[in-house]
Every structure is written in structure tokens, then in C-alpha cells.
CSV table of C-alpha atoms and ligand atoms in Angstrom, one decimal:
chain,number,residue,atom,x,y,z
Z,1,MET,CA,73.3,88.1,92.9
Z,2,PRO,CA,70.3,87.6,95.0
Z,3,GLY,CA,70.8,86.4,98.6
Z,4,LEU,CA,74.5,86.3,99.0
Z,5,LEU,CA,76.3,89.5,99.9
Z,6,LEU,CA,79.9,90.5,100.6
Z,7,GLY,CA,80.7,89.5,104.2
Z,8,ASP,CA,78.0,86.8,104.3
Z,9,GLU,CA,79.1,83.3,105.3
Z,10,PHE,CA,79.5,81.3,102.1
Z,11,PRO,CA,77.0,78.3,102.0
Z,12,ASN,CA,78.5,75.0,103.2
Z,13,PHE,CA,77.0,73.1,100.3
Z,14,GLU,CA,77.5,69.4,99.6
Z,15,ALA,CA,78.2,68.4,96.0
Z,16,ASP,CA,79.7,65.8,93.8
Z,17,THR,CA,82.9,66.8,92.1
Z,18,THR,CA,85.7,65.3,90.1
Z,19,ILE,CA,87.5,64.5,93.4
Z,20,GLY,CA,84.4,62.9,95.0
Z,21,ARG,CA,81.7,64.3,97.2
Z,22,ILE,CA,82.7,67.4,99.2
Z,23,LYS,CA,81.3,69.6,101.9
Z,24,PHE,CA,82.5,73.1,100.8
Z,25,HIS,CA,83.8,74.3,104.1
Z,26,ASP,CA,85.8,71.1,104.7
Z,27,PHE,CA,87.2,71.4,101.2
Z,28,LEU,CA,88.4,74.9,102.0
Z,29,GLY,CA,89.8,74.0,105.4
Z,30,GLY,CA,91.5,77.2,106.7
Z,31,SER,CA,92.5,78.4,103.2
Z,32,TRP,CA,91.2,81.2,100.9
Z,33,GLY,CA,89.1,79.8,98.1
Z,34,ILE,CA,88.0,80.7,94.6
Z,35,LEU,CA,84.9,79.2,93.0
Z,36,PHE,CA,84.3,80.0,89.4
Z,37,SER,CA,81.3,78.8,87.4
Z,38,HIS,CA,81.0,77.9,83.7
Z,39,PRO,CA,77.9,77.8,81.5
Z,40,LYS,CA,78.5,74.3,80.1
Z,41,ASP,CA,81.1,71.6,79.5
Z,42,PHE,CA,82.6,71.2,76.0
Z,43,THR,CA,82.0,74.9,75.1
Z,44,PRO,CA,84.7,77.1,73.5
Z,45,VAL,CA,85.0,80.1,75.9
Z,46,CYS,CA,84.8,77.9,79.0
Z,47,THR,CA,87.5,75.7,77.7
Z,48,THR,CA,89.9,78.6,77.2
Z,49,GLU,CA,89.1,79.8,80.7
Z,50,LEU,CA,89.6,76.5,82.4
Z,51,ALA,CA,92.8,76.0,80.4
Z,52,CYS,CA,94.1,79.4,81.6
Z,53,ALA,CA,93.1,78.6,85.2
Z,54,ALA,CA,95.0,75.3,85.0
Z,55,ARG,CA,98.1,77.1,83.5
Z,56,ILE,CA,98.3,79.6,86.3
Z,57,SER,CA,97.1,77.3,89.1
Z,58,ASP,CA,100.5,77.5,90.8
Z,59,GLU,CA,100.0,81.2,91.2
Z,60,PHE,CA,96.8,80.5,93.2
Z,61,LYS,CA,98.6,77.9,95.2
Z,62,LYS,CA,101.4,80.4,96.0
Z,63,ARG,CA,98.7,82.7,97.5
Z,64,GLY,CA,97.1,79.8,99.5
Z,65,VAL,CA,93.9,79.9,97.5
Z,66,LYS,CA,92.1,76.6,96.8
Z,67,MET,CA,90.5,76.5,93.4
Z,68,ILE,CA,87.2,74.9,92.4
Z,69,ALA,CA,85.2,75.2,89.2
Z,70,LEU,CA,81.5,74.5,88.6
Z,71,SER,CA,79.5,73.6,85.5
Z,72,ILE,CA,76.0,72.3,85.0
Z,73,ASP,CA,77.0,68.9,83.8
Z,74,SER,CA,77.9,65.5,85.4
Z,75,VAL,CA,81.1,64.4,87.0
Z,76,GLU,CA,81.6,62.0,84.0
Z,77,ASP,CA,81.2,64.9,81.5
Z,78,HIS,CA,83.6,67.0,83.6
Z,79,ARG,CA,86.2,64.2,83.6
Z,80,HIS,CA,86.0,63.9,79.8
Z,81,TRP,CA,86.0,67.7,79.3
Z,82,SER,CA,89.1,68.0,81.6
Z,83,LYS,CA,91.0,65.9,79.1
Z,84,ASP,CA,90.2,68.4,76.3
Z,85,VAL,CA,91.1,71.3,78.5
Z,86,MET,CA,94.6,69.9,79.3
Z,87,ALA,CA,95.1,68.9,75.6
Z,88,PHE,CA,94.2,72.6,74.7
Z,89,ASN,CA,97.1,73.5,77.0
Z,90,SER,CA,99.3,71.0,75.1
Z,91,GLU,CA,99.4,68.9,78.3
Z,92,ALA,CA,97.3,66.0,77.3
Z,93,GLY,CA,97.4,63.3,79.9
Z,94,SER,CA,98.1,65.7,82.8
Z,95,PRO,CA,95.3,66.0,85.4
Z,96,LEU,CA,93.3,69.2,85.7
Z,97,PRO,CA,94.9,70.7,88.9
Z,98,PHE,CA,91.6,71.5,90.6
Z,99,PRO,CA,88.2,69.9,90.9
Z,100,ILE,CA,85.0,70.7,89.0
Z,101,ILE,CA,81.6,70.6,90.8
Z,102,ALA,CA,78.8,68.7,89.0
Z,103,ASP,CA,75.7,70.8,89.1
Z,104,ASP,CA,73.7,68.9,86.5
Z,105,LYS,CA,70.4,69.6,88.4
Z,106,ARG,CA,71.3,73.4,88.6
Z,107,GLU,CA,70.6,73.3,92.3
Z,108,LEU,CA,73.8,75.3,93.2
Z,109,ALA,CA,73.4,77.6,90.2
Z,110,VAL,CA,69.9,78.6,91.6
Z,111,GLN,CA,71.1,78.8,95.2
Z,112,LEU,CA,74.0,81.0,94.4
Z,113,GLY,CA,72.2,83.2,91.8
Z,114,MET,CA,74.3,82.1,88.9
Z,115,LEU,CA,71.9,81.5,86.1
Z,116,ASP,CA,72.1,83.6,82.9
Z,117,PRO,CA,68.6,84.1,81.6
Z,118,ASP,CA,69.9,85.1,78.1
Z,119,GLU,CA,71.8,81.9,77.4
Z,120,ARG,CA,70.0,78.7,77.2
Z,121,ASP,CA,70.8,75.1,76.2
Z,122,LYS,CA,69.1,73.1,73.5
Z,123,GLU,CA,66.2,72.3,75.9
Z,124,GLY,CA,65.7,76.0,76.6
Z,125,LEU,CA,67.1,75.8,80.1
Z,126,PRO,CA,69.2,78.7,81.3
Z,127,LEU,CA,73.0,78.2,81.5
Z,128,THR,CA,75.2,79.3,84.3
Z,129,ALA,CA,76.7,82.7,84.1
Z,130,ARG,CA,80.5,83.2,84.7
Z,131,CYS,CA,80.5,83.9,88.4
Z,132,VAL,CA,83.5,84.2,90.6
Z,133,PHE,CA,83.4,84.0,94.3
Z,134,VAL,CA,86.4,84.6,96.5
Z,135,ILE,CA,86.0,83.2,100.0
Z,136,GLY,CA,88.2,84.1,103.0
Z,137,PRO,CA,89.7,81.8,105.6
Z,138,ASP,CA,86.8,82.8,107.8
Z,139,LYS,CA,84.4,81.4,105.1
Z,140,LYS,CA,83.0,84.8,104.4
Z,141,MET,CA,82.5,86.0,100.9
Z,142,LYS,CA,85.2,88.6,100.0
Z,143,LEU,CA,84.4,89.2,96.4
Z,144,SER,CA,81.9,88.3,93.7
Z,145,ILE,CA,81.8,89.0,90.0
Z,146,LEU,CA,79.2,88.1,87.5
Z,147,TYR,CA,79.8,88.0,83.7
Z,148,PRO,CA,77.4,86.8,81.1
Z,149,ALA,CA,78.1,83.5,79.4
Z,150,THR,CA,79.3,85.3,76.3
Z,151,THR,CA,82.2,87.1,77.9
Z,152,GLY,CA,85.3,85.2,79.1
Z,153,ARG,CA,87.0,86.4,82.3
Z,154,ASN,CA,90.6,87.7,82.8
Z,155,PHE,CA,92.3,85.3,85.3
Z,156,ASP,CA,95.3,87.6,85.7
Z,157,GLU,CA,92.8,90.2,87.1
Z,158,LEU,CA,91.5,87.5,89.6
Z,159,LEU,CA,95.1,87.1,90.9
Z,160,ARG,CA,95.5,90.9,91.1
Z,161,VAL,CA,92.2,91.1,93.1
Z,162,ILE,CA,93.3,88.3,95.4
Z,163,ASP,CA,96.6,90.1,96.1
Z,164,SER,CA,94.6,93.2,97.0
Z,165,LEU,CA,92.1,91.2,99.2
Z,166,GLN,CA,94.9,89.5,101.0
Z,167,LEU,CA,96.9,92.8,101.6
Z,168,THR,CA,93.8,94.8,102.7
Z,169,ALA,CA,92.8,92.0,105.1
Z,170,GLN,CA,96.1,92.6,106.9
Z,171,LYS,CA,96.7,96.3,106.6
Z,172,LYS,CA,94.5,99.4,106.9
Z,173,VAL,CA,95.0,100.3,103.2
Z,174,ALA,CA,93.1,100.2,100.0
Z,175,THR,CA,94.5,99.6,96.5
Z,176,PRO,CA,94.0,102.3,93.8
Z,177,VAL,CA,93.1,101.9,90.2
Z,178,ASP,CA,95.2,99.3,88.3
Z,179,TRP,CA,97.3,98.6,91.5
Z,180,LYS,CA,99.8,95.8,91.3
Z,181,PRO,CA,101.8,94.2,94.1
Z,182,GLY,CA,104.8,96.5,94.9
Z,183,ASP,CA,102.9,99.7,93.9
Z,184,LYS,CA,102.0,102.3,96.5
Z,185,VAL,CA,98.7,101.9,98.3
Z,186,MET,CA,96.2,104.3,99.8
Z,187,VAL,CA,95.7,105.0,103.5
Z,188,ILE,CA,92.0,104.3,104.2
Z,189,PRO,CA,89.9,107.5,104.9
Z,190,SER,CA,88.9,106.4,108.5
Z,191,LEU,CA,92.5,106.6,109.8
Z,192,SER,CA,93.6,109.9,111.4
Z,193,GLU,CA,96.9,111.5,110.4
Z,194,ALA,CA,98.4,110.4,113.7
Z,195,GLU,CA,97.2,106.8,113.3
Z,196,ALA,CA,98.6,106.7,109.8
Z,197,ALA,CA,102.0,108.0,110.9
Z,198,THR,CA,102.2,105.2,113.5
Z,199,LEU,CA,100.9,102.5,111.3
Z,200,PHE,CA,103.0,103.3,108.2
Z,201,PRO,CA,106.6,103.9,109.3
Z,202,ASN,CA,107.7,104.1,105.6
Z,203,GLY,CA,105.8,107.4,105.5
Z,204,VAL,CA,102.7,108.8,104.1
Z,205,THR,CA,102.6,111.3,101.2
Z,206,THR,CA,99.5,113.4,100.7
Z,207,LYS,CA,98.6,114.7,97.2
Z,208,GLU,CA,97.5,118.4,97.4
Z,209,VAL,CA,94.1,119.0,95.6
Z,210,PRO,CA,92.0,122.1,95.1
Z,211,SER,CA,89.5,121.2,97.8
Z,212,GLY,CA,92.3,121.3,100.3
Z,213,LYS,CA,91.1,118.0,101.7
Z,214,LYS,CA,93.8,115.6,102.6
Z,215,TYR,CA,92.3,112.3,101.5
Z,216,LEU,CA,94.7,111.3,98.7
Z,217,ARG,CA,97.3,109.6,101.1
Z,218,PHE,CA,99.8,107.1,99.6
Z,219,THR,CA,102.1,104.8,101.4
Z,220,GLN,CA,104.4,101.9,100.6
Z,221,PRO,CA,103.0,98.9,102.5
S,1,BEZ,C1,81.3,79.2,75.6
S,1,BEZ,O1,81.8,78.8,76.6
S,1,BEZ,O2,81.9,79.3,74.6
S,1,BEZ,C2,79.8,79.7,75.7
S,1,BEZ,C3,78.9,79.1,76.5
S,1,BEZ,C4,77.6,79.5,76.5
S,1,BEZ,C5,77.2,80.6,75.7
S,1,BEZ,C6,78.2,81.2,74.9
S,1,BEZ,C7,79.5,80.8,74.9
């Protein structure tokens, strides 16, 4: 993803969306945000993804995360497509619970490095890849993932990642492989044993390993 790195301030772009024109930072306010891009409206994988995002939108809300999608079509197309998405969820007539950015000129797709060179529309223009950006309340980019157009994402994984980002923003811990909320976490390597003992009153257990190095330190956050 050229140009935009973890920790960078996320661009305060202006765009037309299904809820009107927005300035991205104003849209976020003081919340966490998730922006996920889609190759094209009225396409099958994108429709399943948006439908899933809509079904679990309350889970993002619970975590204080504002959702916004992007696809390289117009607001009018997005409004029509949203009806299909909600019908796919057997909720025809209900509104899509988050806005979609219209990027029909591909300006944001270029600015944010989201084009997939392998997938093109009928005119031969590249489609957007499946990008996900998670933005913190400080407007800095906390996570980015980039899938090709041909692979749909796992939105439960996005919730899991947000749980980890929000926990590790508060505590000096890191979450191990396949971590889920409630599981033990790992004490970050930069903390001394004394600091860890003070910060984690629930205790720290250290797994013995052949190297004798005490880096596998678990705690209950
Ligand atoms: C889809 O959403 O189904 C899709 C879009 C572009 C390329 C391949 C699949």
C-alpha cells in the first residue's frame, strides 16, 4: 500500500456518500473507524461482504467503531445496490446501517493505493481491491489489510482484530495467535519483570523454553 503506513494520520478526504458529502475526520469524530473498499457495485462477493457487514454492524457499534464502505460507483448506484444487499439479508426495505463512499472517478482508490491491477472492468480499468483500514480515535492508521478482488474477507476476523487493537491501545500487552477476548495475553517484551509484576496484579506466568529466555510471559488482562 504505497504512501500510507501504520501510525500515519489517515487522509482527511472529502467525498460524496450515501449520507451526503463528508469530510472523513468529521465523519469519524472521536470514534474508531473502519473503512472497507469493494471492487464494484452489483458484484456477487461484494454483496455477500456488505450483507455480512450489515448483519454484524451492532458488533462494530458496541466497540465504538464507525463503519464506512467504498466502491468505485456513484451514490445512485450505491443506493440501488444497498437495496439488493439488504434483500440478500432477507431484510428488504431496511436501510444499510452504514454509508458507502462514491469513488466513481477512482480518486480515493488511487490516493489510498487500493487498485487491483489483475481485476478490470469492461472498459479495462482496474477495480478496487478489498482493502480494510482501521483508524484510531487519534485519526492514525492502526491496521490495513489488502485482499485481491477475488477473495472475500472474514468480518469476524475484523472484529477480533479490533478487540486486539483496542485492548493493546490500553494495556502493555500483545495478543497471541488466534486470541479471542477473555483469553490470556502476552506481556510485551520491552517490559521488565518488575514492571510486569506491578502492571499485572493477576500475575504473570512464564513458559520455560530450552533457550532459558523468559520471553513467553502470559497474563490475564
Ligand atoms: C465480486 O465481488 O464478486 C468480484 C468483483 C470483482 C472481481 C471478482 C469478483
